[in-house]
């Protein structure tokens, strides 16, 4: 069967929870919300409220991201959404290249024990395919420009320039953002 990438819909919420949720249900882990909602909402969503917010997102017409499956087991997540709906829209560190209503791809996560199998590459391609199917004219990512050096695992969710280049993205701009001590670049891929 190999790696399959599917939208994170309500029917797949349990798999979203496997990828993003805490072992302790009362913990206030990210749930991939820290770059999806404004800082006030992010602070106000604590414990189980974070998971419930993501559950609601999976029920919307546009899924909050995509999931990767390896022979039916969920092994990865990528967050992708219209930039206009995200804090990136107002970011002072991540510039706008133009007025195109682009989508942002800002989080790529592969479960421990499944890394090194090409899942991150499949997630980026799957996120691009999903955005294209939803009518996006282009997708942007804001990965670390690490020049092949190791990125700390806690900051690796932003991806690397090489990962995005392998999926057909090209550098569109520098940013004032940093991840894991590396500058982040704005990578873009136009869609047909």
Coordinates of N, CA and C in Angstrom, one line a residue:
X1 N 0.8 -1.2 0.0 CA 0.0 0.0 0.0 C 0.9 1.3 0.0
X2 N 1.9 1.3 0.8 CA 2.8 2.4 0.8 C 2.2 3.6 1.5
X3 N 2.8 4.8 1.4 CA 2.4 6.0 2.0 C 1.3 6.7 1.3
X4 N 0.2 6.9 2.0 CA -1.0 7.6 1.5 C -1.2 8.9 2.3
X5 N -1.6 10.0 1.6 CA -1.9 11.2 2.3 C -3.3 11.6 2.1
X6 N -4.0 11.9 3.2 CA -5.5 12.2 3.2 C -5.8 13.5 4.0
X7 N -6.8 14.2 3.6 CA -7.2 15.4 4.4 C -7.6 15.0 5.8
X8 N -7.3 15.9 6.7 CA -7.6 15.6 8.1 C -9.1 16.0 8.4
X9 N -10.0 15.2 8.0 CA -11.4 15.4 8.2 C -11.9 14.9 9.5
X10 N -13.2 15.2 9.8 CA -13.8 14.8 11.1 C -13.7 13.3 11.3
X11 N -13.9 12.5 10.2 CA -13.8 11.1 10.3 C -12.4 10.6 10.7
X12 N -11.4 11.4 10.5 CA -10.1 11.1 10.9 C -9.6 11.8 12.1
X13 N -10.5 12.3 12.9 CA -10.0 13.1 14.1 C -9.2 12.3 15.0
X14 N -9.5 11.0 15.2 CA -8.7 10.2 16.1 C -7.3 10.1 15.7
X15 N -7.1 10.1 14.4 CA -5.7 10.0 13.8 C -5.0 11.4 14.0
X16 N -5.8 12.5 13.9 CA -5.3 13.8 14.2 C -4.8 13.9 15.6
X17 N -5.6 13.4 16.5 CA -5.3 13.3 18.0 C -4.1 12.5 18.2
X18 N -3.9 11.4 17.5 CA -2.7 10.6 17.6 C -1.5 11.4 17.3
X19 N -1.6 12.2 16.2 CA -0.4 13.0 15.7 C -0.2 14.2 16.6
X20 N -1.2 14.9 17.1 CA -1.0 16.2 17.7 C -1.4 16.2 19.2
X21 N -2.1 15.3 19.7 CA -2.6 15.4 21.0 C -1.6 14.9 22.1
X22 N -1.8 15.3 23.3 CA -0.9 14.9 24.4 C -1.2 13.5 24.9
X23 N -0.2 12.9 25.6 CA -0.5 11.6 26.2 C -1.5 11.8 27.4
X24 N -1.3 13.0 28.1 CA -2.2 13.4 29.2 C -3.2 14.3 28.7
X25 N -4.5 13.9 28.6 CA -5.5 14.8 28.0 C -5.7 16.2 28.6
X26 N -5.2 16.4 29.8 CA -5.3 17.7 30.4 C -4.1 18.7 30.1
X27 N -3.1 18.1 29.4 CA -2.0 19.0 29.0 C -2.4 20.0 27.9
X28 N -1.6 21.1 27.9 CA -1.9 22.1 27.0 C -0.8 22.2 25.9
X29 N -0.7 21.1 25.1 CA 0.3 21.0 24.1 C -0.2 21.8 22.9
X30 N 0.6 22.0 21.9 CA 0.4 22.8 20.7 C -0.9 22.5 19.9
X31 N -1.1 21.2 19.7 CA -2.2 20.7 18.8 C -2.1 21.5 17.4
X32 N -0.9 22.0 17.1 CA -0.7 22.7 15.8 C -1.6 24.0 15.7
X33 N -1.8 24.6 16.9 CA -2.6 25.8 16.9 C -1.8 27.1 17.1
X34 N -0.6 27.0 17.6 CA 0.2 28.2 17.9 C 0.4 29.1 16.7
X35 N 0.4 28.5 15.4 CA 0.5 29.3 14.2 C -0.8 29.4 13.5
X36 N -1.9 28.8 14.0 CA -3.2 28.9 13.3 C -4.1 29.9 13.9
X37 N -4.0 30.2 15.2 CA -4.9 31.1 15.9 C -4.1 32.3 16.4
X38 N -4.7 33.4 16.7 CA -4.0 34.6 17.3 C -3.5 34.2 18.7
X39 N -2.5 35.0 19.2 CA -1.9 34.7 20.4 C -2.9 34.7 21.6
X40 N -3.8 35.5 21.6 CA -4.8 35.6 22.7 C -5.6 34.3 22.8
X41 N -6.1 33.9 21.6 CA -6.9 32.6 21.5 C -6.0 31.4 21.9
X42 N -4.8 31.5 21.5 CA -3.8 30.4 21.8 C -3.6 30.3 23.3
X43 N -3.5 31.4 24.0 CA -3.3 31.4 25.5 C -4.6 30.9 26.2
X44 N -5.8 31.3 25.6 CA -7.1 31.0 26.3 C -7.4 29.5 26.1
X45 N -7.0 28.8 25.0 CA -7.3 27.4 24.8 C -6.4 26.6 25.6
X46 N -6.9 26.0 26.7 CA -6.0 25.2 27.6 C -6.6 23.8 27.7
X47 N -5.7 22.8 28.0 CA -6.1 21.5 28.2 C -7.0 20.9 27.1
X48 N -8.1 20.2 27.5 CA -8.9 19.6 26.5 C -9.6 20.5 25.5
X49 N -9.7 21.8 25.8 CA -10.2 22.8 24.9 C -9.5 22.9 23.6
X50 N -8.2 22.6 23.6 CA -7.3 22.7 22.4 C -7.8 21.6 21.5
X51 N -7.9 20.4 22.0 CA -8.3 19.3 21.1 C -9.7 19.5 20.6
X52 N -10.6 20.0 21.4 CA -12.0 20.3 20.9 C -12.0 21.3 19.8
X53 N -11.1 22.3 19.9 CA -11.0 23.3 18.9 C -10.6 22.7 17.5
X54 N -9.6 21.8 17.6 CA -9.1 21.1 16.4 C -10.2 20.1 15.9
X55 N -10.9 19.5 16.8 CA -12.0 18.6 16.3 C -13.0 19.5 15.5
X56 N -13.3 20.7 16.0 CA -14.2 21.6 15.2 C -13.6 21.9 13.9
X57 N -12.3 22.2 13.8 CA -11.6 22.5 12.6 C -11.8 21.4 11.6
X58 N -11.7 20.1 12.0 CA -11.8 19.0 11.1 C -13.2 18.8 10.5
X59 N -14.2 19.5 11.1 CA -15.5 19.4 10.6 C -15.8 20.5 9.6
X60 N -14.9 21.4 9.4 CA -15.2 22.5 8.4 C -15.0 22.0 7.0
X61 N -15.5 22.8 6.0 CA -15.3 22.4 4.6 C -13.9 22.2 4.2
X62 N -13.0 23.0 4.7 CA -11.6 23.0 4.4 C -10.9 22.3 5.6
X63 N -10.3 21.2 5.4 CA -9.6 20.4 6.5 C -8.4 21.3 7.0
X64 N -8.0 21.1 8.3 CA -6.9 21.9 8.8 C -5.5 21.4 8.4
X65 N -5.5 20.3 7.6 CA -4.2 19.8 7.2 C -4.4 18.4 6.6
X66 N -3.3 17.7 6.5 CA -3.3 16.4 5.9 C -2.6 15.4 6.8
X67 N -3.0 14.1 6.7 CA -2.4 13.1 7.5 C -1.7 12.1 6.5
X68 N -0.6 11.5 6.9 CA 0.1 10.5 6.2 C -0.1 9.1 6.8
X69 N -0.4 8.1 6.0 CA -0.6 6.8 6.5 C 0.4 5.9 5.8
X70 N 1.0 5.0 6.6 CA 1.9 4.0 6.1 C 1.3 2.6 6.3
X71 N 0.8 2.0 5.3 CA 0.1 0.7 5.3 C -1.0 0.8 6.4
X72 N -1.8 1.9 6.3 CA -3.0 2.1 7.1 C -2.7 2.7 8.5
X73 N -1.5 2.9 8.9 CA -1.2 3.4 10.2 C -0.8 4.9 10.1
X74 N -1.4 5.8 10.9 CA -1.1 7.2 10.8 C 0.3 7.5 11.3
X75 N 1.1 8.2 10.4 CA 2.5 8.4 10.7 C 2.9 9.8 10.6
X76 N 2.0 10.7 10.0 CA 2.5 12.1 9.8 C 1.3 13.0 9.7
X77 N 1.7 14.3 9.8 CA 0.7 15.4 9.8 C 1.4 16.6 9.1
X78 N 0.7 17.3 8.3 CA 1.1 18.6 7.8 C -0.1 19.6 7.9
X79 N 0.2 20.8 8.4 CA -0.8 21.8 8.5 C -0.7 22.7 7.2
X80 N -1.9 22.9 6.6 CA -2.0 23.7 5.4 C -3.3 24.4 5.4
X81 N -3.3 25.7 5.1 CA -4.6 26.5 5.1 C -4.3 27.8 4.4
X82 N -5.4 28.5 4.0 CA -5.2 29.8 3.4 C -4.5 30.8 4.3
X83 N -3.5 31.4 3.8 CA -2.7 32.4 4.7 C -3.6 33.4 5.3
X84 N -4.6 33.9 4.5 CA -5.5 34.9 5.0 C -6.2 34.5 6.3
X85 N -6.3 33.2 6.6 CA -7.0 32.8 7.9 C -6.0 32.6 9.0
X86 N -4.8 32.9 8.8 CA -3.7 32.6 9.8 C -3.0 33.8 10.3
X87 N -2.3 33.7 11.5 CA -1.5 34.9 11.9 C -0.4 35.3 10.9
X88 N 0.0 34.3 10.1 CA 1.0 34.7 9.0 C 0.5 35.9 8.2
X89 N -0.8 36.0 8.1 CA -1.3 37.1 7.3 C -0.9 38.5 7.8
X90 N -0.7 38.6 9.1 CA -0.3 39.9 9.7 C 1.1 39.9 10.2
X91 N 1.8 38.8 9.9 CA 3.2 38.7 10.4 C 4.1 39.8 10.0
X92 N 4.9 40.3 10.9 CA 5.9 41.3 10.6 C 7.2 40.7 10.2
X93 N 7.3 39.3 10.5 CA 8.6 38.6 10.2 C 8.5 37.9 8.9
X94 N 7.3 37.4 8.5 CA 7.2 36.7 7.2 C 6.5 37.6 6.2
X95 N 7.2 38.1 5.2 CA 6.7 39.1 4.3 C 5.6 38.5 3.3
X96 N 4.9 39.4 2.7 CA 4.0 39.0 1.6 C 4.8 39.3 0.3
X97 N 4.8 38.3 -0.6 CA 5.5 38.5 -1.8 C 4.7 39.3 -2.8
X98 N 3.3 39.1 -2.8 CA 2.4 39.8 -3.6 C 1.0 39.6 -3.0
X99 N 0.0 40.0 -3.8 CA -1.4 39.9 -3.3 C -2.1 38.6 -3.6
X100 N -1.4 37.6 -4.1 CA -2.0 36.3 -4.5 C -2.6 35.7 -3.2
X101 N -3.8 35.1 -3.2 CA -4.3 34.5 -2.0 C -3.7 33.1 -1.8
X102 N -2.5 33.1 -1.4 CA -1.7 31.9 -1.2 C -2.2 31.1 0.0
X103 N -1.8 29.8 0.0 CA -2.0 29.0 1.2 C -0.6 28.8 1.9
X104 N -0.7 28.6 3.2 CA 0.6 28.4 4.0 C 0.7 27.0 4.4
X105 N 1.9 26.4 4.3 CA 2.2 25.1 4.8 C 3.3 25.3 5.9
X106 N 2.9 25.2 7.2 CA 3.8 25.6 8.2 C 4.3 24.5 9.2
X107 N 3.7 23.4 9.2 CA 4.0 22.4 10.1 C 4.1 21.0 9.5
X108 N 5.2 20.3 9.6 CA 5.3 19.0 9.0 C 5.9 18.1 10.2
X109 N 5.1 17.1 10.5 CA 5.4 16.3 11.7 C 5.3 14.8 11.3
X110 N 6.4 14.0 11.7 CA 6.4 12.6 11.4 C 6.6 11.9 12.8
X111 N 5.9 10.9 13.0 CA 5.9 10.2 14.3 C 7.3 9.6 14.5
X112 N 7.8 9.6 15.7 CA 9.1 8.9 16.0 C 8.9 7.4 15.6
X113 N 10.0 6.8 15.2 CA 9.9 5.5 14.7 C 9.6 5.3 13.2
X114 N 9.2 6.4 12.6 CA 8.8 6.4 11.2 C 9.6 7.4 10.4
X115 N 10.5 8.0 11.0 CA 11.3 9.0 10.3 C 12.4 8.4 9.4
X116 N 12.8 9.1 8.3 CA 13.8 8.5 7.4 C 13.2 7.6 6.3
X117 N 11.8 7.7 6.2 CA 11.2 6.8 5.2 C 10.5 7.6 4.1
X118 N 10.8 8.9 4.0 CA 10.2 9.7 3.0 C 8.8 10.3 3.3
X119 N 8.4 10.1 4.6 CA 7.1 10.6 4.9 C 6.9 12.1 4.9
X120 N 7.9 12.8 5.3 CA 7.9 14.3 5.3 C 7.7 14.7 3.8
X121 N 8.4 14.1 2.9 CA 8.3 14.5 1.5 C 6.9 14.2 1.0
X122 N 6.3 13.0 1.4 CA 4.9 12.7 1.0 C 4.0 13.7 1.6
X123 N 4.2 14.1 2.8 CA 3.3 15.1 3.5 C 3.3 16.4 2.7
X124 N 4.5 16.9 2.3 CA 4.6 18.2 1.6 C 3.9 18.1 0.3
X125 N 4.1 17.0 -0.4 CA 3.4 16.8 -1.7 C 1.9 16.7 -1.5
X126 N 1.5 16.0 -0.5 CA 0.1 15.8 -0.2 C -0.6 17.1 0.2
X127 N 0.1 17.9 1.0 CA -0.5 19.2 1.3 C -0.6 20.1 0.1
X128 N 0.4 20.1 -0.8 CA 0.3 20.9 -2.0 C -0.9 20.4 -2.9
X129 N -1.0 19.1 -3.0 CA -2.1 18.5 -3.8 C -3.5 18.9 -3.2
X130 N -3.6 18.8 -1.9 CA -4.8 19.2 -1.2 C -5.2 20.7 -1.5
X131 N -4.2 21.6 -1.3 CA -4.4 23.0 -1.5 C -4.8 23.2 -3.0
X132 N -4.2 22.5 -3.9 CA -4.5 22.7 -5.3 C -6.0 22.2 -5.6
X133 N -6.3 21.1 -4.9 CA -7.7 20.6 -5.1 C -8.7 21.6 -4.5
X134 N -8.3 22.4 -3.6 CA -9.2 23.3 -2.9 C -9.2 24.7 -3.6
X135 N -8.4 24.8 -4.7 CA -8.4 26.0 -5.5 C -7.3 27.0 -5.2
X136 N -6.3 26.6 -4.4 CA -5.2 27.5 -4.1 C -4.4 27.9 -5.3
X137 N -4.0 29.1 -5.5 CA -3.2 29.5 -6.7 C -1.7 29.2 -6.4
X138 N -1.3 29.1 -5.1 CA 0.1 28.9 -4.8 C 0.1 28.4 -3.3
X139 N 1.2 27.8 -3.0 CA 1.5 27.4 -1.6 C 2.8 27.9 -1.1
X140 N 2.9 28.5 0.1 CA 4.1 29.0 0.7 C 4.5 28.1 1.9
X141 N 5.8 28.0 2.1 CA 6.3 27.4 3.3 C 7.3 28.3 3.9
X142 N 7.7 28.2 5.1 CA 8.6 29.1 5.8 C 9.7 28.3 6.6
X143 N 10.4 27.4 5.8 CA 11.3 26.5 6.5 C 12.6 27.1 6.9
X144 N 13.4 26.3 7.7 CA 14.7 26.7 8.1 C 15.7 26.5 6.9
X145 N 16.5 27.5 6.7 CA 17.5 27.5 5.7 C 18.8 27.0 6.4
X146 N 18.9 25.7 6.7 CA 19.9 25.1 7.5 C 21.1 24.6 6.8
X147 N 21.2 24.7 5.5 CA 22.3 24.3 4.7 C 22.8 22.9 5.1
X148 N 21.9 22.0 5.3 CA 22.3 20.6 5.5 C 22.6 20.3 7.0
X149 N 22.7 21.3 7.8 CA 23.0 21.1 9.2 C 21.8 20.6 10.0
X150 N 22.0 19.9 11.1 CA 20.9 19.3 11.9 C 20.1 20.4 12.5
X151 N 18.7 20.3 12.4 CA 17.8 21.2 13.1 C 17.3 20.5 14.3
X152 N 17.3 21.2 15.5 CA 16.8 20.6 16.7 C 15.4 20.1 16.5
X153 N 15.1 18.9 17.0 CA 13.8 18.2 16.8 C 12.7 19.1 17.2
X154 N 12.8 19.9 18.3 CA 11.7 20.8 18.7 C 11.3 21.9 17.7
X155 N 12.3 22.2 16.8 CA 12.0 23.2 15.8 C 11.9 22.7 14.4
X156 N 12.1 21.4 14.2 CA 12.1 20.8 12.9 C 10.8 20.8 12.2
X157 N 9.7 21.1 13.0 CA 8.3 21.1 12.4 C 8.2 22.1 11.2
X158 N 9.1 23.1 11.2 CA 9.0 24.1 10.1 C 9.5 23.5 8.8
X159 N 10.2 22.4 8.8 CA 10.8 21.8 7.6 C 12.1 22.5 7.3
X160 N 12.7 22.0 6.2 CA 13.9 22.6 5.8 C 13.8 23.1 4.3
X161 N 14.6 24.0 3.9 CA 14.6 24.5 2.6 C 14.7 23.3 1.6
X162 N 15.6 22.4 1.9 CA 15.9 21.2 1.0 C 14.6 20.4 0.8
X163 N 13.8 20.2 1.9 CA 12.6 19.5 1.8 C 11.6 20.1 0.9
X164 N 11.5 21.5 1.0 CA 10.6 22.2 0.1 C 11.1 22.3 -1.3
X165 N 12.4 22.4 -1.5 CA 12.9 22.4 -2.9 C 12.6 21.1 -3.6
X166 N 12.7 20.0 -2.8 CA 12.4 18.6 -3.4 C 11.0 18.5 -3.9
X167 N 10.1 19.4 -3.3 CA 8.7 19.3 -3.7 C 8.3 20.4 -4.7
X168 N 9.4 21.0 -5.3 CA 9.2 22.0 -6.4 C 9.0 23.4 -5.9
X169 N 9.3 23.7 -4.7 CA 9.2 25.1 -4.2 C 10.5 25.8 -4.5
X170 N 10.4 27.1 -4.7 CA 11.6 27.9 -4.9 C 11.6 29.1 -3.9
X171 N 12.8 29.6 -3.6 CA 12.8 30.7 -2.7 C 12.2 31.9 -3.3
X172 N 11.3 32.5 -2.5 CA 10.6 33.7 -3.0 C 11.1 35.0 -2.2
X173 N 11.5 34.8 -1.0 CA 11.9 35.9 -0.2 C 12.7 35.5 1.1
X174 N 13.5 36.4 1.6 CA 14.0 36.1 2.9 C 13.0 36.6 4.0
X175 N 13.1 36.1 5.2 CA 12.2 36.5 6.3 C 13.1 37.0 7.4
X176 N 12.4 37.6 8.4 CA 13.1 38.0 9.7 C 12.9 36.9 10.7
X177 N 12.3 35.8 10.4 CA 12.1 34.7 11.3 C 13.3 33.8 11.4
X178 N 13.3 33.1 12.6 CA 14.4 32.1 12.9 C 13.8 30.9 13.5
X179 N 14.3 29.7 13.1 CA 13.9 28.5 13.8 C 15.1 27.6 14.1
X180 N 15.2 27.3 15.4 CA 16.4 26.4 15.8 C 17.7 27.1 15.5
X181 N 17.8 28.4 15.5 CA 19.0 29.1 15.2 C 19.3 29.4 13.8
X182 N 18.4 28.9 12.9 CA 18.6 29.1 11.4 C 17.6 30.1 10.9
X183 N 18.0 30.9 9.9 CA 17.1 31.8 9.3 C 16.0 31.0 8.5
X184 N 14.8 31.5 8.5 CA 13.7 30.9 7.8 C 13.6 31.7 6.5
X185 N 13.3 31.0 5.4 CA 13.1 31.6 4.1 C 11.6 31.3 3.6
X186 N 11.1 32.2 2.8 CA 9.8 32.0 2.3 C 10.0 31.3 0.9
X187 N 9.4 30.0 0.9 CA 9.5 29.2 -0.3 C 8.1 29.2 -0.9
X188 N 8.0 29.2 -2.2 CA 6.7 29.2 -2.9 C 6.7 28.3 -4.0
X189 N 5.5 27.7 -4.2 CA 5.2 26.8 -5.4 C 3.9 27.3 -6.0
X190 N 3.9 27.7 -7.2 CA 2.7 28.1 -8.0 C 2.0 26.8 -8.4
X191 N 0.7 26.9 -8.4 CA -0.2 25.8 -8.8 C -0.9 26.1 -10.0
X192 N -1.2 25.1 -10.8 CA -1.9 25.3 -12.1 C -3.3 25.8 -11.9

